[in-house]
Amino acid sequence: MAMHIALTFDDNFWAPAYATMRSVCLFTHRRQDLVFHLCHRTLSDTHRADLERIGEEFPVELRWYDLDRSEMFRDIAARMPENKRLSNIVYARLMIDRLVGPEVERILYLDCDMLVRDDVGHLFDLGLDGNSIAAVRDTIGAFITGGRDLKNNRDLFDPADYYFNAGLVLIDIAAWREADIIGRMEAAYASGVMQRIYYDQDLLNLIFKDKWLKLPWRWNVIDARHAHEGLDPAILHYTGENKPWGIFSGMLQSVAYARLYRHVMTNELFYRFARHRWKRWWKRKLGLGR
């Protein structure tokens, strides 16, 4: 059975996308079943060639979706609230049902700031028990929705309700399509709700309230720290300020599996990505663009 996995990224995040994909491949025996759906934008030929090396090392299939050529994505990204930290590439996962072919019945969405160290086949073998999706409860979900003193958006979210992190979502495509995600987002934007909430993650929690299967925490360890290593996490999610692709030892001491991450990304790509980020930083510093 094919294991379909979707990632979304732009040209400044190609190396972490590579690391996430490669970690999936390294930690499963079902490599021949893997199909990666790569939803990208602004991707250079050089960086695409780096990603294509996944298919040279492992017997996997890569399917490419150039979002810059998608009129629907361009329209949505231009009109919805801008995600200054992540860019509006985050909205691409909402239209995943409209990108993949009819043969795809279930797909696993993964953020590209993740390191996988267990077999994702376990997730594909799960029954959803009548739910539309499966995900992991967010450790600070109440603060995300409620903000300071947990008083915001109480007309939309009850802090007593479980709230999931959308960095990992196992999706039943038929149920996702039936939920009409894009239509619901358009309605939320027209009513002013989208302008109040935490981008697409809040929206998905509103749409799938009481319709998601709660996965064990180890499948999405949010803000993965060094202390998590002793708890046998399956997927590390580097949501904190310190990232495993940093090059300063002080920053990495608190990040889980930083050394493993560097070798999963490969040393060559790790240091090339570091130079890429330094170049971007200096351009911004000198006012030369992103």
mmCIF file of C-alpha atoms in Angstrom:
data_model
loop_
_atom_site.group_PDB
_atom_site.id
_atom_site.type_symbol
_atom_site.label_atom_id
_atom_site.label_comp_id
_atom_site.label_asym_id
_atom_site.label_seq_id
_atom_site.Cartn_x
_atom_site.Cartn_y
_atom_site.Cartn_z
ATOM 1 C CA MET A 1 0.000 0.000 0.000
ATOM 2 C CA ALA A 2 1.357 3.389 -0.989
ATOM 3 C CA MET A 3 2.238 5.810 1.810
ATOM 4 C CA HIS A 4 1.525 9.304 0.499
ATOM 5 C CA ILE A 5 3.311 12.159 2.296
ATOM 6 C CA ALA A 6 2.882 15.873 1.558
ATOM 7 C CA LEU A 7 5.317 18.702 2.304
ATOM 8 C CA THR A 8 5.060 22.426 1.545
ATOM 9 C CA PHE A 9 8.104 24.704 1.283
ATOM 10 C CA ASP A 10 9.737 27.506 -0.628
ATOM 11 C CA ASP A 11 13.281 27.892 -1.910
ATOM 12 C CA ASN A 12 14.590 29.098 1.448
ATOM 13 C CA PHE A 13 13.504 25.873 3.146
ATOM 14 C CA TRP A 14 14.622 23.264 0.645
ATOM 15 C CA ALA A 15 17.322 21.780 2.886
ATOM 16 C CA PRO A 16 15.048 21.163 5.917
ATOM 17 C CA ALA A 17 12.509 19.640 3.498
ATOM 18 C CA TYR A 18 15.265 17.305 2.308
ATOM 19 C CA ALA A 19 16.118 16.366 5.914
ATOM 20 C CA THR A 20 12.493 15.617 6.763
ATOM 21 C CA MET A 21 12.083 13.449 3.663
ATOM 22 C CA ARG A 22 15.356 11.632 4.217
ATOM 23 C CA SER A 23 14.498 10.922 7.863
ATOM 24 C CA VAL A 24 11.201 9.376 6.755
ATOM 25 C CA CYS A 25 13.104 7.124 4.356
ATOM 26 C CA LEU A 26 15.827 6.150 6.810
ATOM 27 C CA PHE A 27 13.457 5.031 9.539
ATOM 28 C CA THR A 28 11.058 2.792 7.624
ATOM 29 C CA HIS A 29 11.468 -0.596 5.968
ATOM 30 C CA ARG A 30 8.628 0.275 3.552
ATOM 31 C CA ARG A 31 10.667 2.682 1.445
ATOM 32 C CA GLN A 32 9.310 1.320 -1.823
ATOM 33 C CA ASP A 33 5.802 2.388 -0.723
ATOM 34 C CA LEU A 34 6.706 6.052 -0.171
ATOM 35 C CA VAL A 35 5.251 8.722 -2.462
ATOM 36 C CA PHE A 36 6.273 12.303 -1.619
ATOM 37 C CA HIS A 37 4.001 15.108 -2.794
ATOM 38 C CA LEU A 38 6.218 18.220 -2.876
ATOM 39 C CA CYS A 39 4.220 21.441 -2.924
ATOM 40 C CA HIS A 40 6.800 24.142 -3.571
ATOM 41 C CA ARG A 41 7.295 27.672 -4.784
ATOM 42 C CA THR A 42 10.269 29.771 -5.887
ATOM 43 C CA LEU A 43 12.323 26.565 -6.071
ATOM 44 C CA SER A 44 15.595 26.922 -7.974
ATOM 45 C CA ASP A 45 16.859 24.223 -10.319
ATOM 46 C CA THR A 46 19.884 23.662 -8.068
ATOM 47 C CA HIS A 47 17.769 23.083 -4.976
ATOM 48 C CA ARG A 48 15.339 20.870 -6.870
ATOM 49 C CA ALA A 49 18.303 18.743 -7.920
ATOM 50 C CA ASP A 50 19.246 18.384 -4.236
ATOM 51 C CA LEU A 51 15.770 17.114 -3.435
ATOM 52 C CA GLU A 52 15.816 14.718 -6.368
ATOM 53 C CA ARG A 53 18.771 12.963 -4.710
ATOM 54 C CA ILE A 54 16.203 11.401 -2.357
ATOM 55 C CA GLY A 55 14.968 9.358 -5.305
ATOM 56 C CA GLU A 56 18.522 8.330 -6.147
ATOM 57 C CA GLU A 57 19.237 7.055 -2.632
ATOM 58 C CA PHE A 58 15.866 5.425 -1.935
ATOM 59 C CA PRO A 59 13.235 3.633 -4.090
ATOM 60 C CA VAL A 60 10.626 6.363 -3.600
ATOM 61 C CA GLU A 61 8.417 8.402 -5.916
ATOM 62 C CA LEU A 62 8.506 12.195 -6.005
ATOM 63 C CA ARG A 63 5.547 14.193 -7.298
ATOM 64 C CA TRP A 64 6.034 17.931 -7.828
ATOM 65 C CA TYR A 65 3.472 20.731 -7.519
ATOM 66 C CA ASP A 66 4.662 24.197 -8.531
ATOM 67 C CA LEU A 67 2.432 26.540 -6.530
ATOM 68 C CA ASP A 68 3.687 29.577 -8.430
ATOM 69 C CA ARG A 69 1.740 28.204 -11.392
ATOM 70 C CA SER A 70 -1.419 27.605 -9.351
ATOM 71 C CA GLU A 71 -3.933 30.402 -9.815
ATOM 72 C CA MET A 72 -5.885 29.176 -6.794
ATOM 73 C CA PHE A 73 -2.872 29.276 -4.482
ATOM 74 C CA ARG A 74 -1.729 32.694 -5.705
ATOM 75 C CA ASP A 75 -5.195 34.095 -5.112
ATOM 76 C CA ILE A 76 -5.492 32.627 -1.602
ATOM 77 C CA ALA A 77 -1.948 33.575 -0.568
ATOM 78 C CA ALA A 78 -2.460 37.162 -1.723
ATOM 79 C CA ARG A 79 -5.733 37.697 0.143
ATOM 80 C CA MET A 80 -5.372 35.796 3.405
ATOM 81 C CA PRO A 81 -3.612 37.218 6.508
ATOM 82 C CA GLU A 82 0.148 37.152 5.979
ATOM 83 C CA ASN A 83 2.111 34.692 8.078
ATOM 84 C CA LYS A 84 5.237 36.782 8.639
ATOM 85 C CA ARG A 85 7.176 33.949 10.292
ATOM 86 C CA LEU A 86 6.374 31.111 7.906
ATOM 87 C CA SER A 87 5.176 32.906 4.731
ATOM 88 C CA ASN A 88 1.845 32.125 3.137
ATOM 89 C CA ILE A 89 3.083 28.765 1.896
ATOM 90 C CA VAL A 90 1.236 27.478 5.003
ATOM 91 C CA TYR A 91 -2.055 27.823 3.137
ATOM 92 C CA ALA A 92 -0.981 25.282 0.528
ATOM 93 C CA ARG A 93 -1.859 22.305 2.716
ATOM 94 C CA LEU A 94 -5.478 23.442 2.791
ATOM 95 C CA MET A 95 -5.816 22.678 -0.918
ATOM 96 C CA ILE A 96 -4.050 19.304 -0.815
ATOM 97 C CA ASP A 97 -7.242 17.487 -1.872
ATOM 98 C CA ARG A 98 -7.314 19.593 -5.034
ATOM 99 C CA LEU A 99 -3.692 18.849 -5.907
ATOM 100 C CA VAL A 100 -3.369 15.087 -5.517
ATOM 101 C CA GLY A 101 -4.839 12.522 -7.884
ATOM 102 C CA PRO A 102 -8.000 10.446 -7.286
ATOM 103 C CA GLU A 103 -5.941 7.400 -6.326
ATOM 104 C CA VAL A 104 -4.795 9.083 -3.110
ATOM 105 C CA GLU A 105 -7.188 8.137 -0.303
ATOM 106 C CA ARG A 106 -5.011 9.005 2.695
ATOM 107 C CA ILE A 107 -2.067 11.357 2.986
ATOM 108 C CA LEU A 108 0.260 12.360 5.816
ATOM 109 C CA TYR A 109 1.089 16.058 5.941
ATOM 110 C CA LEU A 110 4.412 16.936 7.614
ATOM 111 C CA ASP A 111 5.933 20.325 8.356
ATOM 112 C CA CYS A 112 9.492 20.663 7.090
ATOM 113 C CA ASP A 113 10.937 21.510 10.506
ATOM 114 C CA MET A 114 10.581 17.880 11.583
ATOM 115 C CA LEU A 115 12.904 14.928 12.125
ATOM 116 C CA VAL A 116 11.355 11.476 11.875
ATOM 117 C CA ARG A 117 12.932 8.604 13.806
ATOM 118 C CA ASP A 118 10.241 5.937 13.731
ATOM 119 C CA ASP A 119 8.344 4.098 11.009
ATOM 120 C CA VAL A 120 5.539 6.282 9.629
ATOM 121 C CA GLY A 121 3.968 3.061 8.407
ATOM 122 C CA HIS A 122 2.464 2.753 11.877
ATOM 123 C CA LEU A 123 0.368 5.839 11.147
ATOM 124 C CA PHE A 124 -0.852 4.527 7.815
ATOM 125 C CA ASP A 125 -1.933 1.284 9.481
ATOM 126 C CA LEU A 126 -4.157 3.158 11.942
ATOM 127 C CA GLY A 127 -7.917 3.207 11.712
ATOM 128 C CA LEU A 128 -9.359 6.710 12.030
ATOM 129 C CA ASP A 129 -12.424 5.418 13.900
ATOM 130 C CA GLY A 130 -14.793 7.556 11.867
ATOM 131 C CA ASN A 131 -12.713 10.715 12.213
ATOM 132 C CA SER A 132 -11.643 12.927 9.325
ATOM 133 C CA ILE A 133 -8.027 13.367 10.432
ATOM 134 C CA ALA A 134 -5.538 12.301 13.091
ATOM 135 C CA ALA A 135 -3.132 14.635 14.873
ATOM 136 C CA VAL A 136 -1.367 15.337 18.176
ATOM 137 C CA ARG A 137 -2.676 17.658 20.847
ATOM 138 C CA ASP A 138 -0.732 20.941 20.943
ATOM 139 C CA THR A 139 0.951 21.477 24.286
ATOM 140 C CA ILE A 140 0.086 25.209 24.292
ATOM 141 C CA GLY A 141 -3.148 25.092 22.344
ATOM 142 C CA ALA A 142 -5.112 27.107 24.911
ATOM 143 C CA PHE A 143 -2.560 29.931 24.746
ATOM 144 C CA ILE A 144 -2.537 29.915 20.934
ATOM 145 C CA THR A 145 -6.294 30.444 20.836
ATOM 146 C CA GLY A 146 -6.728 32.509 24.016
ATOM 147 C CA GLY A 147 -3.621 34.653 24.012
ATOM 148 C CA ARG A 148 -2.755 36.839 26.993
ATOM 149 C CA ASP A 149 -4.612 35.693 30.111
ATOM 150 C CA LEU A 150 -6.483 33.203 27.879
ATOM 151 C CA LYS A 151 -9.250 35.729 27.244
ATOM 152 C CA ASN A 152 -9.233 36.125 23.465
ATOM 153 C CA ASN A 153 -11.573 34.464 20.952
ATOM 154 C CA ARG A 154 -13.677 32.791 23.613
ATOM 155 C CA ASP A 155 -16.612 32.991 21.195
ATOM 156 C CA LEU A 156 -14.670 30.697 18.853
ATOM 157 C CA PHE A 157 -12.626 28.402 21.111
ATOM 158 C CA ASP A 158 -13.225 26.837 24.499
ATOM 159 C CA PRO A 159 -9.867 26.343 26.292
ATOM 160 C CA ALA A 160 -11.256 23.083 27.709
ATOM 161 C CA ASP A 161 -11.454 21.610 24.192
ATOM 162 C CA TYR A 162 -8.493 19.671 22.856
ATOM 163 C CA TYR A 163 -6.581 21.575 20.167
ATOM 164 C CA PHE A 164 -4.231 19.880 17.691
ATOM 165 C CA ASN A 165 -0.961 21.003 16.167
ATOM 166 C CA ALA A 166 -1.230 21.003 12.367
ATOM 167 C CA GLY A 167 2.450 20.245 11.757
ATOM 168 C CA LEU A 168 1.494 16.599 11.419
ATOM 169 C CA VAL A 169 -1.924 15.683 10.089
ATOM 170 C CA LEU A 170 -2.996 12.285 8.817
ATOM 171 C CA ILE A 171 -5.739 13.137 6.327
ATOM 172 C CA ASP A 172 -8.659 11.142 4.962
ATOM 173 C CA ILE A 173 -8.834 12.851 1.569
ATOM 174 C CA ALA A 174 -12.551 12.162 1.026
ATOM 175 C CA ALA A 175 -13.426 13.652 4.424
ATOM 176 C CA TRP A 176 -11.096 16.627 3.811
ATOM 177 C CA ARG A 177 -12.770 17.254 0.460
ATOM 178 C CA GLU A 178 -16.243 16.938 1.976
ATOM 179 C CA ALA A 179 -15.313 19.509 4.651
ATOM 180 C CA ASP A 180 -14.774 22.097 1.871
ATOM 181 C CA ILE A 181 -11.716 23.642 3.537
ATOM 182 C CA ILE A 182 -11.235 26.392 0.952
ATOM 183 C CA GLY A 183 -14.914 27.319 1.006
ATOM 184 C CA ARG A 184 -14.908 27.461 4.816
ATOM 185 C CA MET A 185 -11.798 29.642 4.745
ATOM 186 C CA GLU A 186 -13.410 32.032 2.271
ATOM 187 C CA ALA A 187 -16.435 32.307 4.547
ATOM 188 C CA ALA A 188 -14.215 32.853 7.605
ATOM 189 C CA TYR A 189 -12.339 35.597 5.771
ATOM 190 C CA ALA A 190 -15.558 37.313 4.681
ATOM 191 C CA SER A 191 -16.873 37.268 8.256
ATOM 192 C CA GLY A 192 -13.593 38.592 9.707
ATOM 193 C CA VAL A 193 -12.744 35.375 11.567
ATOM 194 C CA MET A 194 -9.560 34.672 9.589
ATOM 195 C CA GLN A 195 -8.221 38.065 10.589
ATOM 196 C CA ARG A 196 -8.587 37.127 14.279
ATOM 197 C CA ILE A 197 -7.163 33.629 14.423
ATOM 198 C CA TYR A 198 -3.802 31.863 14.152
ATOM 199 C CA TYR A 199 -3.780 31.297 10.394
ATOM 200 C CA ASP A 200 -4.741 27.927 8.971
ATOM 201 C CA GLN A 201 -4.046 25.919 12.153
ATOM 202 C CA ASP A 202 -6.848 27.634 14.063
ATOM 203 C CA LEU A 203 -9.118 27.278 11.049
ATOM 204 C CA LEU A 204 -8.508 23.538 10.864
ATOM 205 C CA ASN A 205 -9.261 23.200 14.563
ATOM 206 C CA LEU A 206 -12.567 24.998 14.045
ATOM 207 C CA ILE A 207 -13.499 22.839 11.068
ATOM 208 C CA PHE A 208 -12.519 19.505 12.591
ATOM 209 C CA LYS A 209 -13.629 20.096 16.164
ATOM 210 C CA ASP A 210 -14.544 16.694 17.651
ATOM 211 C CA LYS A 211 -13.686 15.067 14.310
ATOM 212 C CA TRP A 212 -10.006 14.252 14.862
ATOM 213 C CA LEU A 213 -8.282 11.236 16.324
ATOM 214 C CA LYS A 214 -5.831 12.103 19.091
ATOM 215 C CA LEU A 215 -2.459 10.467 18.380
ATOM 216 C CA PRO A 216 0.126 9.707 21.081
ATOM 217 C CA TRP A 217 2.312 12.737 21.849
ATOM 218 C CA ARG A 218 5.473 11.020 20.564
ATOM 219 C CA TRP A 219 4.322 11.431 16.941
ATOM 220 C CA ASN A 220 4.687 15.219 17.124
ATOM 221 C CA VAL A 221 6.993 16.339 19.926
ATOM 222 C CA ILE A 222 6.486 20.083 19.841
ATOM 223 C CA ASP A 223 9.430 22.367 20.675
ATOM 224 C CA ALA A 224 11.756 19.361 20.712
ATOM 225 C CA ARG A 225 14.375 19.843 23.436
ATOM 226 C CA HIS A 226 17.393 17.819 24.534
ATOM 227 C CA ALA A 227 15.417 16.332 27.444
ATOM 228 C CA HIS A 228 12.973 14.696 25.029
ATOM 229 C CA GLU A 229 15.661 12.321 23.797
ATOM 230 C CA GLY A 230 15.170 10.057 26.826
ATOM 231 C CA LEU A 231 11.461 9.629 26.028
ATOM 232 C CA ASP A 232 11.912 7.876 22.664
ATOM 233 C CA PRO A 233 10.118 10.424 20.451
ATOM 234 C CA ALA A 234 8.935 9.286 17.046
ATOM 235 C CA ILE A 235 8.869 12.694 15.339
ATOM 236 C CA LEU A 236 10.670 15.803 16.602
ATOM 237 C CA HIS A 237 9.051 19.133 15.729
ATOM 238 C CA TYR A 238 11.446 22.068 16.051
ATOM 239 C CA THR A 239 8.956 24.842 16.716
ATOM 240 C CA GLY A 240 11.165 26.805 19.127
ATOM 241 C CA GLU A 241 13.559 29.618 18.267
ATOM 242 C CA ASN A 242 16.588 27.297 18.232
ATOM 243 C CA LYS A 243 16.764 25.008 15.234
ATOM 244 C CA PRO A 244 18.880 21.910 14.564
ATOM 245 C CA TRP A 245 20.334 23.542 11.468
ATOM 246 C CA GLY A 246 21.974 26.259 13.564
ATOM 247 C CA ILE A 247 25.766 26.322 13.666
ATOM 248 C CA PHE A 248 26.384 27.752 17.138
ATOM 249 C CA SER A 249 26.916 25.103 19.825
ATOM 250 C CA GLY A 250 25.131 27.147 22.491
ATOM 251 C CA MET A 251 21.970 27.209 20.408
ATOM 252 C CA LEU A 252 22.102 23.484 19.731
ATOM 253 C CA GLN A 253 22.583 22.272 23.283
ATOM 254 C CA SER A 254 18.874 22.582 24.014
ATOM 255 C CA VAL A 255 17.708 21.079 20.706
ATOM 256 C CA ALA A 256 16.889 17.368 20.557
ATOM 257 C CA TYR A 257 19.006 15.142 18.301
ATOM 258 C CA ALA A 258 20.926 18.063 16.778
ATOM 259 C CA ARG A 259 23.870 15.877 15.780
ATOM 260 C CA LEU A 260 21.618 13.228 14.262
ATOM 261 C CA TYR A 261 19.763 15.924 12.346
ATOM 262 C CA ARG A 262 22.971 17.280 10.802
ATOM 263 C CA HIS A 263 23.920 13.847 9.487
ATOM 264 C CA VAL A 264 20.397 13.165 8.237
ATOM 265 C CA MET A 265 20.589 16.420 6.278
ATOM 266 C CA THR A 266 24.169 15.352 5.360
ATOM 267 C CA ASN A 267 27.185 17.461 6.228
ATOM 268 C CA GLU A 268 27.550 18.838 2.722
ATOM 269 C CA LEU A 269 23.988 20.154 2.530
ATOM 270 C CA PHE A 270 23.983 21.272 6.182
ATOM 271 C CA TYR A 271 26.882 23.685 5.681
ATOM 272 C CA ARG A 272 25.658 24.815 2.289
ATOM 273 C CA PHE A 273 22.332 25.677 3.890
ATOM 274 C CA ALA A 274 24.192 27.606 6.592
ATOM 275 C CA ARG A 275 25.927 29.703 3.928
ATOM 276 C CA HIS A 276 22.590 30.253 2.202
ATOM 277 C CA ARG A 277 21.051 31.585 5.450
ATOM 278 C CA TRP A 278 24.032 33.835 6.194
ATOM 279 C CA LYS A 279 23.771 35.299 2.686
ATOM 280 C CA ARG A 280 20.056 36.003 3.198
ATOM 281 C CA TRP A 281 20.745 37.574 6.603
ATOM 282 C CA TRP A 282 23.321 39.979 5.166
ATOM 283 C CA LYS A 283 21.035 40.917 2.276
ATOM 284 C CA ARG A 284 18.270 41.843 4.699
ATOM 285 C CA LYS A 285 20.760 43.688 6.905
ATOM 286 C CA LEU A 286 21.959 45.729 3.947
ATOM 287 C CA GLY A 287 18.451 46.336 2.662
ATOM 288 C CA LEU A 288 18.997 44.269 -0.475
ATOM 289 C CA GLY A 289 15.846 42.162 -0.199
ATOM 290 C CA ARG A 290 15.099 38.717 1.219
#
